[in-house]
Amino acid sequence: MPAKYLEAEVRREAGVAVIELRGEIDAFAEEALAVAYEEAEAGNPETILLDFEGVDYINSTGIALIVGLLAKARAAKKRLVACNLSDHYVEIFNITRLSDFMGVYPDRISALSEASTP
Amino acid sequence: MTAYGRPDHGGGPRVLTEFSLPSEPGNERRVADDVAGAVESLGLAPDRMERLKTAVAEATMNAMEHGNGYRPEVPVVVEVISSGRELLIRITDLGGSPVPVPDPEVPDLSAKLEGLQTPRGWGLFLIQNMVDEMNITGDRDHHTVELVMHLEEGSKGGEDASQVSGS
């Protein structure tokens, strides 16, 4: 099975920087994630949303990369939230306690709605 | 630890597949998919199948990285065995480094976020949470991580075991 390298595209919606993710979040994803996060942060948004709709695989290294982004966001006093995780990865976010530190929403509409609430 | 030589409900362990792959980044997904294909007939619930695939991928990654040092010429060997009540997946590296010992401490996300722990270190923790049992054995030449999933009443593996028992 050929690896599906991560593609990350940044959009701005309702004052939120949305990072649309497609592919796999593993060791190969580090650079794409870092570049996208930097671009998202450049607009100084209060909230950065990771949209996992196009992601079909996250491994332990990918979890570590997300932990790194969360640490950056917290240091910059920004909210990092997530949406469109599959049930399996919601479970992994719960087990790792990532969901205790970042809002996890079923879809982008609910995430954006919550993000626009002060 | 499971006793593999012992027949289970009259049905002995059955090797569903056995294969090896080079230690190359990305091959963990191939192993997870091949294992999933091999156990498809056992009828694991979809959520348990997803957990199994994650555990297999993580264990394979550990074997390739920590055991074999990502040397492609050193293979990872995978065995998938059904014993009626249990599904066993054994993943063996041949790298000769020390046997990885599971960290008894739960990774502390708060500490990781504060920079007091490395962001990494989730692999064994994930495996332990994805399967019903994990055993690590080995010697100076190889290490085997054994993943155990109990086959549920509703799964075909469990039904097979009952049929053998009742016959």
mmCIF file of C-alpha atoms in Angstrom:
data_model
loop_
_atom_site.group_PDB
_atom_site.id
_atom_site.type_symbol
_atom_site.label_atom_id
_atom_site.label_comp_id
_atom_site.label_asym_id
_atom_site.label_seq_id
_atom_site.Cartn_x
_atom_site.Cartn_y
_atom_site.Cartn_z
ATOM 1 C CA MET A 1 0.000 0.000 0.000
ATOM 2 C CA PRO A 2 1.632 3.281 -1.052
ATOM 3 C CA ALA A 3 1.827 5.888 1.691
ATOM 4 C CA LYS A 4 -0.593 8.771 1.331
ATOM 5 C CA TYR A 5 1.510 11.731 2.333
ATOM 6 C CA LEU A 6 -0.282 14.426 4.230
ATOM 7 C CA GLU A 7 -1.633 17.399 2.373
ATOM 8 C CA ALA A 8 -2.660 20.385 4.441
ATOM 9 C CA GLU A 9 -4.466 23.457 3.177
ATOM 10 C CA VAL A 10 -5.318 26.523 5.236
ATOM 11 C CA ARG A 11 -8.625 28.364 4.837
ATOM 12 C CA ARG A 12 -10.175 31.163 6.855
ATOM 13 C CA GLU A 13 -13.793 30.807 7.876
ATOM 14 C CA ALA A 14 -15.692 32.927 10.402
ATOM 15 C CA GLY A 15 -12.456 34.226 11.893
ATOM 16 C CA VAL A 16 -11.136 30.709 12.364
ATOM 17 C CA ALA A 17 -8.066 29.334 10.609
ATOM 18 C CA VAL A 18 -9.097 25.937 9.300
ATOM 19 C CA ILE A 19 -6.361 23.443 8.407
ATOM 20 C CA GLU A 20 -7.886 20.902 6.047
ATOM 21 C CA LEU A 21 -5.966 17.660 6.319
ATOM 22 C CA ARG A 22 -5.861 14.879 3.750
ATOM 23 C CA GLY A 23 -3.814 11.691 3.895
ATOM 24 C CA GLU A 24 -1.916 10.082 6.748
ATOM 25 C CA ILE A 25 -0.621 11.677 9.930
ATOM 26 C CA ASP A 26 2.615 9.872 10.657
ATOM 27 C CA ALA A 27 6.310 10.722 10.681
ATOM 28 C CA PHE A 28 6.118 11.868 7.072
ATOM 29 C CA ALA A 29 3.509 14.484 8.005
ATOM 30 C CA GLU A 30 5.758 16.590 10.230
ATOM 31 C CA GLU A 31 6.789 19.189 7.676
ATOM 32 C CA ALA A 32 3.351 19.593 6.090
ATOM 33 C CA LEU A 33 1.758 20.047 9.503
ATOM 34 C CA ALA A 34 4.382 22.538 10.649
ATOM 35 C CA VAL A 35 4.096 24.645 7.481
ATOM 36 C CA ALA A 36 0.289 24.648 7.627
ATOM 37 C CA TYR A 37 0.247 25.552 11.308
ATOM 38 C CA GLU A 38 2.639 28.435 10.700
ATOM 39 C CA GLU A 39 0.453 29.714 7.869
ATOM 40 C CA ALA A 40 -2.677 29.360 10.014
ATOM 41 C CA GLU A 41 -1.086 31.197 12.910
ATOM 42 C CA ALA A 42 0.121 34.042 10.696
ATOM 43 C CA GLY A 43 -3.336 35.602 10.589
ATOM 44 C CA ASN A 44 -3.356 35.708 14.400
ATOM 45 C CA PRO A 45 -6.666 33.866 14.767
ATOM 46 C CA GLU A 46 -8.014 33.047 18.213
ATOM 47 C CA THR A 47 -8.894 29.546 17.094
ATOM 48 C CA ILE A 48 -7.212 27.062 14.784
ATOM 49 C CA LEU A 49 -9.343 24.139 13.611
ATOM 50 C CA LEU A 50 -7.839 20.877 12.458
ATOM 51 C CA ASP A 51 -10.303 19.261 10.041
ATOM 52 C CA PHE A 52 -9.544 15.542 9.847
ATOM 53 C CA GLU A 53 -12.182 14.683 7.251
ATOM 54 C CA GLY A 54 -9.631 13.506 4.692
ATOM 55 C CA VAL A 55 -7.452 11.629 7.191
ATOM 56 C CA ASP A 56 -7.644 7.846 7.294
ATOM 57 C CA TYR A 57 -4.623 7.031 9.443
ATOM 58 C CA ILE A 58 -3.001 8.549 12.520
ATOM 59 C CA ASN A 59 -0.249 6.660 14.305
ATOM 60 C CA SER A 60 1.577 7.293 17.571
ATOM 61 C CA THR A 61 4.062 9.598 15.850
ATOM 62 C CA GLY A 62 1.111 11.530 14.435
ATOM 63 C CA ILE A 63 -0.354 11.809 17.924
ATOM 64 C CA ALA A 64 2.981 13.240 19.055
ATOM 65 C CA LEU A 65 2.860 15.799 16.227
ATOM 66 C CA ILE A 66 -0.632 16.862 17.295
ATOM 67 C CA VAL A 67 0.592 17.152 20.897
ATOM 68 C CA GLY A 68 3.335 19.439 19.599
ATOM 69 C CA LEU A 69 0.820 21.662 17.781
ATOM 70 C CA LEU A 70 -1.362 21.780 20.889
ATOM 71 C CA ALA A 71 1.611 22.846 22.989
ATOM 72 C CA LYS A 72 2.400 25.623 20.486
ATOM 73 C CA ALA A 73 -1.204 26.811 20.459
ATOM 74 C CA ARG A 74 -1.431 26.868 24.243
ATOM 75 C CA ALA A 75 1.828 28.785 24.494
ATOM 76 C CA ALA A 76 0.415 31.372 22.075
ATOM 77 C CA LYS A 77 -2.907 31.466 24.000
ATOM 78 C CA LYS A 78 -4.823 30.128 21.021
ATOM 79 C CA ARG A 79 -7.520 27.490 20.931
ATOM 80 C CA LEU A 80 -6.749 24.396 18.915
ATOM 81 C CA VAL A 81 -9.824 22.329 18.107
ATOM 82 C CA ALA A 82 -10.562 19.310 15.926
ATOM 83 C CA CYS A 83 -13.434 18.044 13.827
ATOM 84 C CA ASN A 84 -14.409 15.175 11.553
ATOM 85 C CA LEU A 85 -12.425 12.520 13.380
ATOM 86 C CA SER A 86 -13.679 8.974 12.843
ATOM 87 C CA ASP A 87 -15.137 7.171 15.870
ATOM 88 C CA HIS A 88 -11.886 5.210 16.223
ATOM 89 C CA TYR A 89 -9.740 8.316 16.391
ATOM 90 C CA VAL A 90 -12.194 10.028 18.752
ATOM 91 C CA GLU A 91 -11.580 7.027 21.011
ATOM 92 C CA ILE A 92 -7.824 7.517 20.658
ATOM 93 C CA PHE A 93 -8.153 11.225 21.431
ATOM 94 C CA ASN A 94 -10.080 10.202 24.561
ATOM 95 C CA ILE A 95 -7.558 7.544 25.617
ATOM 96 C CA THR A 96 -4.617 9.893 25.163
ATOM 97 C CA ARG A 97 -6.595 12.722 26.867
ATOM 98 C CA LEU A 98 -6.100 14.991 23.859
ATOM 99 C CA SER A 99 -9.853 15.597 23.994
ATOM 100 C CA ASP A 100 -9.430 17.013 27.514
ATOM 101 C CA PHE A 101 -7.246 19.778 26.106
ATOM 102 C CA MET A 102 -8.776 20.452 22.705
ATOM 103 C CA GLY A 103 -12.399 20.579 21.674
ATOM 104 C CA VAL A 104 -13.397 17.685 19.449
ATOM 105 C CA TYR A 105 -16.442 18.275 17.247
ATOM 106 C CA PRO A 106 -18.297 15.917 14.943
ATOM 107 C CA ASP A 107 -18.207 18.295 11.971
ATOM 108 C CA ARG A 108 -16.913 21.653 10.797
ATOM 109 C CA ILE A 109 -20.218 23.496 11.256
ATOM 110 C CA SER A 110 -20.419 22.628 14.950
ATOM 111 C CA ALA A 111 -16.729 23.420 15.444
ATOM 112 C CA LEU A 112 -17.039 26.841 13.782
ATOM 113 C CA SER A 113 -20.215 27.584 15.693
ATOM 114 C CA GLU A 114 -18.515 26.809 19.003
ATOM 115 C CA ALA A 115 -15.382 28.712 18.000
ATOM 116 C CA SER A 116 -17.383 31.868 17.335
ATOM 117 C CA THR A 117 -18.793 31.713 20.877
ATOM 118 C CA PRO A 118 -16.701 33.908 23.192
ATOM 119 C CA MET B 1 0.365 -15.723 28.948
ATOM 120 C CA THR B 2 -1.596 -17.946 26.635
ATOM 121 C CA ALA B 3 -0.762 -21.629 26.250
ATOM 122 C CA TYR B 4 -0.655 -22.166 22.518
ATOM 123 C CA GLY B 5 0.039 -25.851 22.344
ATOM 124 C CA ARG B 6 -3.101 -26.674 24.293
ATOM 125 C CA PRO B 7 -6.249 -27.379 22.297
ATOM 126 C CA ASP B 8 -9.012 -24.914 23.047
ATOM 127 C CA HIS B 9 -12.532 -26.415 23.291
ATOM 128 C CA GLY B 10 -11.355 -29.308 21.166
ATOM 129 C CA GLY B 11 -10.049 -27.090 18.393
ATOM 130 C CA GLY B 12 -6.329 -26.514 18.247
ATOM 131 C CA PRO B 13 -4.667 -23.271 17.259
ATOM 132 C CA ARG B 14 -5.032 -22.513 13.577
ATOM 133 C CA VAL B 15 -2.479 -20.407 11.711
ATOM 134 C CA LEU B 16 -4.463 -18.018 9.549
ATOM 135 C CA THR B 17 -1.439 -16.485 7.904
ATOM 136 C CA GLU B 18 2.279 -16.011 8.347
ATOM 137 C CA PHE B 19 4.445 -13.607 6.418
ATOM 138 C CA SER B 20 7.429 -11.298 6.659
ATOM 139 C CA LEU B 21 8.137 -7.814 5.402
ATOM 140 C CA PRO B 22 11.218 -5.597 5.116
ATOM 141 C CA SER B 23 11.714 -3.024 7.869
ATOM 142 C CA GLU B 24 10.787 0.034 5.849
ATOM 143 C CA PRO B 25 8.784 3.045 7.040
ATOM 144 C CA GLY B 26 5.158 2.731 6.000
ATOM 145 C CA ASN B 27 5.097 -1.071 5.950
ATOM 146 C CA GLU B 28 3.203 -1.063 9.249
ATOM 147 C CA ARG B 29 0.026 -0.148 7.385
ATOM 148 C CA ARG B 30 0.557 -3.006 4.972
ATOM 149 C CA VAL B 31 0.905 -5.405 7.886
ATOM 150 C CA ALA B 32 -2.237 -4.018 9.538
ATOM 151 C CA ASP B 33 -4.234 -4.414 6.335
ATOM 152 C CA ASP B 34 -2.915 -7.918 5.669
ATOM 153 C CA VAL B 35 -3.753 -9.004 9.223
ATOM 154 C CA ALA B 36 -7.216 -7.468 8.890
ATOM 155 C CA GLY B 37 -7.747 -9.427 5.684
ATOM 156 C CA ALA B 38 -6.603 -12.656 7.320
ATOM 157 C CA VAL B 39 -9.036 -12.326 10.249
ATOM 158 C CA GLU B 40 -11.984 -11.032 8.248
ATOM 159 C CA SER B 41 -13.797 -14.373 8.451
ATOM 160 C CA LEU B 42 -13.732 -14.256 12.267
ATOM 161 C CA GLY B 43 -16.308 -11.471 12.228
ATOM 162 C CA LEU B 44 -14.715 -9.033 14.654
ATOM 163 C CA ALA B 45 -16.934 -6.041 15.336
ATOM 164 C CA PRO B 46 -15.835 -3.026 13.273
ATOM 165 C CA ASP B 47 -14.598 -1.068 16.293
ATOM 166 C CA ARG B 48 -12.528 -4.015 17.510
ATOM 167 C CA MET B 49 -11.121 -4.486 14.019
ATOM 168 C CA GLU B 50 -10.006 -0.843 14.008
ATOM 169 C CA ARG B 51 -8.366 -1.300 17.403
ATOM 170 C CA LEU B 52 -6.612 -4.429 16.203
ATOM 171 C CA LYS B 53 -5.279 -2.643 13.118
ATOM 172 C CA THR B 54 -3.932 0.216 15.227
ATOM 173 C CA ALA B 55 -2.245 -2.204 17.661
ATOM 174 C CA VAL B 56 -0.734 -4.243 14.826
ATOM 175 C CA ALA B 57 0.556 -1.119 13.073
ATOM 176 C CA GLU B 58 2.101 0.238 16.279
ATOM 177 C CA ALA B 59 3.704 -3.076 17.212
ATOM 178 C CA THR B 60 5.083 -3.453 13.688
ATOM 179 C CA MET B 61 6.458 0.072 13.764
ATOM 180 C CA ASN B 62 8.187 -0.638 17.081
ATOM 181 C CA ALA B 63 9.655 -3.849 15.674
ATOM 182 C CA MET B 64 10.933 -2.111 12.539
ATOM 183 C CA GLU B 65 12.261 0.940 14.361
ATOM 184 C CA HIS B 66 13.507 -0.213 17.760
ATOM 185 C CA GLY B 67 14.145 -3.870 16.965
ATOM 186 C CA ASN B 68 15.458 -3.811 13.416
ATOM 187 C CA GLY B 69 16.664 -0.211 13.215
ATOM 188 C CA TYR B 70 14.732 0.248 9.965
ATOM 189 C CA ARG B 71 17.228 -1.954 8.136
ATOM 190 C CA PRO B 72 15.217 -3.207 5.143
ATOM 191 C CA GLU B 73 17.204 -6.432 4.944
ATOM 192 C CA VAL B 74 16.093 -7.383 8.475
ATOM 193 C CA PRO B 75 12.484 -8.559 8.248
ATOM 194 C CA VAL B 76 9.576 -8.358 10.624
ATOM 195 C CA VAL B 77 7.802 -11.704 10.901
ATOM 196 C CA VAL B 78 4.048 -11.777 11.472
ATOM 197 C CA GLU B 79 1.968 -14.766 12.564
ATOM 198 C CA VAL B 80 -1.809 -14.691 12.908
ATOM 199 C CA ILE B 81 -3.300 -17.544 14.916
ATOM 200 C CA SER B 82 -6.874 -18.316 15.903
ATOM 201 C CA SER B 83 -7.356 -20.610 18.865
ATOM 202 C CA GLY B 84 -11.134 -20.548 18.910
ATOM 203 C CA ARG B 85 -11.574 -18.241 21.865
ATOM 204 C CA GLU B 86 -8.621 -15.997 21.132
ATOM 205 C CA LEU B 87 -6.990 -14.314 18.210
ATOM 206 C CA LEU B 88 -3.231 -14.039 18.541
ATOM 207 C CA ILE B 89 -0.942 -11.885 16.457
ATOM 208 C CA ARG B 90 2.763 -12.345 16.988
ATOM 209 C CA ILE B 91 5.119 -9.738 15.573
ATOM 210 C CA THR B 92 8.791 -10.636 15.739
ATOM 211 C CA ASP B 93 11.850 -8.552 15.017
ATOM 212 C CA LEU B 94 15.338 -9.908 14.579
ATOM 213 C CA GLY B 95 17.318 -6.853 15.518
ATOM 214 C CA GLY B 96 19.014 -8.023 18.670
ATOM 215 C CA SER B 97 18.512 -4.829 20.698
ATOM 216 C CA PRO B 98 17.167 -4.993 24.255
ATOM 217 C CA VAL B 99 13.584 -6.163 24.675
ATOM 218 C CA PRO B 100 11.289 -3.129 24.870
ATOM 219 C CA VAL B 101 9.672 -3.032 28.288
ATOM 220 C CA PRO B 102 6.264 -1.375 28.556
ATOM 221 C CA ASP B 103 6.370 1.823 30.554
ATOM 222 C CA PRO B 104 4.202 1.240 33.631
ATOM 223 C CA GLU B 105 3.340 4.935 33.724
ATOM 224 C CA VAL B 106 0.557 6.356 31.644
ATOM 225 C CA PRO B 107 1.957 9.051 29.350
ATOM 226 C CA ASP B 108 1.222 12.372 31.004
ATOM 227 C CA LEU B 109 -0.220 14.725 28.443
ATOM 228 C CA SER B 110 -0.050 17.691 30.837
ATOM 229 C CA ALA B 111 3.680 17.123 31.267
ATOM 230 C CA LYS B 112 4.135 16.748 27.522
ATOM 231 C CA LEU B 113 2.315 20.026 26.900
ATOM 232 C CA GLU B 114 4.520 21.772 29.435
ATOM 233 C CA GLY B 115 7.652 20.384 27.807
ATOM 234 C CA LEU B 116 8.477 18.185 30.791
ATOM 235 C CA GLN B 117 8.108 14.995 28.739
ATOM 236 C CA THR B 118 8.790 14.301 25.088
ATOM 237 C CA PRO B 119 5.658 14.545 22.932
ATOM 238 C CA ARG B 120 6.405 10.988 21.784
ATOM 239 C CA GLY B 121 6.068 7.750 23.714
ATOM 240 C CA TRP B 122 2.499 6.769 22.844
ATOM 241 C CA GLY B 123 3.161 3.506 20.973
ATOM 242 C CA LEU B 124 3.076 0.876 23.705
ATOM 243 C CA PHE B 125 0.394 2.826 25.561
ATOM 244 C CA LEU B 126 -1.829 2.714 22.497
ATOM 245 C CA ILE B 127 -1.201 -0.999 21.953
ATOM 246 C CA GLN B 128 -2.085 -1.801 25.550
ATOM 247 C CA ASN B 129 -5.340 0.095 25.208
ATOM 248 C CA MET B 130 -6.313 -1.405 21.863
ATOM 249 C CA VAL B 131 -6.045 -5.134 22.606
ATOM 250 C CA ASP B 132 -7.151 -7.397 25.463
ATOM 251 C CA GLU B 133 -3.641 -8.546 26.281
ATOM 252 C CA MET B 134 -0.088 -7.807 25.220
ATOM 253 C CA ASN B 135 2.898 -10.042 25.953
ATOM 254 C CA ILE B 136 6.524 -9.349 25.119
ATOM 255 C CA THR B 137 9.063 -12.142 24.966
ATOM 256 C CA GLY B 138 12.498 -12.464 23.469
ATOM 257 C CA ASP B 139 16.150 -13.151 23.783
ATOM 258 C CA ARG B 140 19.324 -11.543 22.458
ATOM 259 C CA ASP B 141 18.424 -12.414 18.869
ATOM 260 C CA HIS B 142 14.766 -11.554 18.580
ATOM 261 C CA HIS B 143 11.743 -10.051 20.331
ATOM 262 C CA THR B 144 8.133 -11.003 19.889
ATOM 263 C CA VAL B 145 5.185 -8.820 20.759
ATOM 264 C CA GLU B 146 2.063 -10.914 21.062
ATOM 265 C CA LEU B 147 -1.307 -9.219 20.773
ATOM 266 C CA VAL B 148 -4.339 -11.075 22.084
ATOM 267 C CA MET B 149 -7.958 -10.317 21.236
ATOM 268 C CA HIS B 150 -10.657 -12.354 22.956
ATOM 269 C CA LEU B 151 -13.142 -13.509 20.384
ATOM 270 C CA GLU B 152 -16.574 -12.427 21.474
ATOM 271 C CA GLU B 153 -19.669 -14.606 21.643
ATOM 272 C CA GLY B 154 -21.056 -12.925 18.572
ATOM 273 C CA SER B 155 -17.955 -13.283 16.460
ATOM 274 C CA LYS B 156 -17.621 -16.172 14.072
ATOM 275 C CA GLY B 157 -14.438 -17.280 15.793
ATOM 276 C CA GLY B 158 -16.390 -17.641 19.025
ATOM 277 C CA GLU B 159 -19.214 -19.486 17.264
ATOM 278 C CA ASP B 160 -16.715 -21.858 15.673
ATOM 279 C CA ALA B 161 -15.305 -22.624 19.096
ATOM 280 C CA SER B 162 -18.778 -23.357 20.478
ATOM 281 C CA GLN B 163 -19.585 -25.639 17.574
ATOM 282 C CA VAL B 164 -16.385 -27.582 18.037
ATOM 283 C CA SER B 165 -17.040 -27.838 21.744
ATOM 284 C CA GLY B 166 -20.567 -29.103 21.282
ATOM 285 C CA SER B 167 -19.735 -31.668 18.627
#
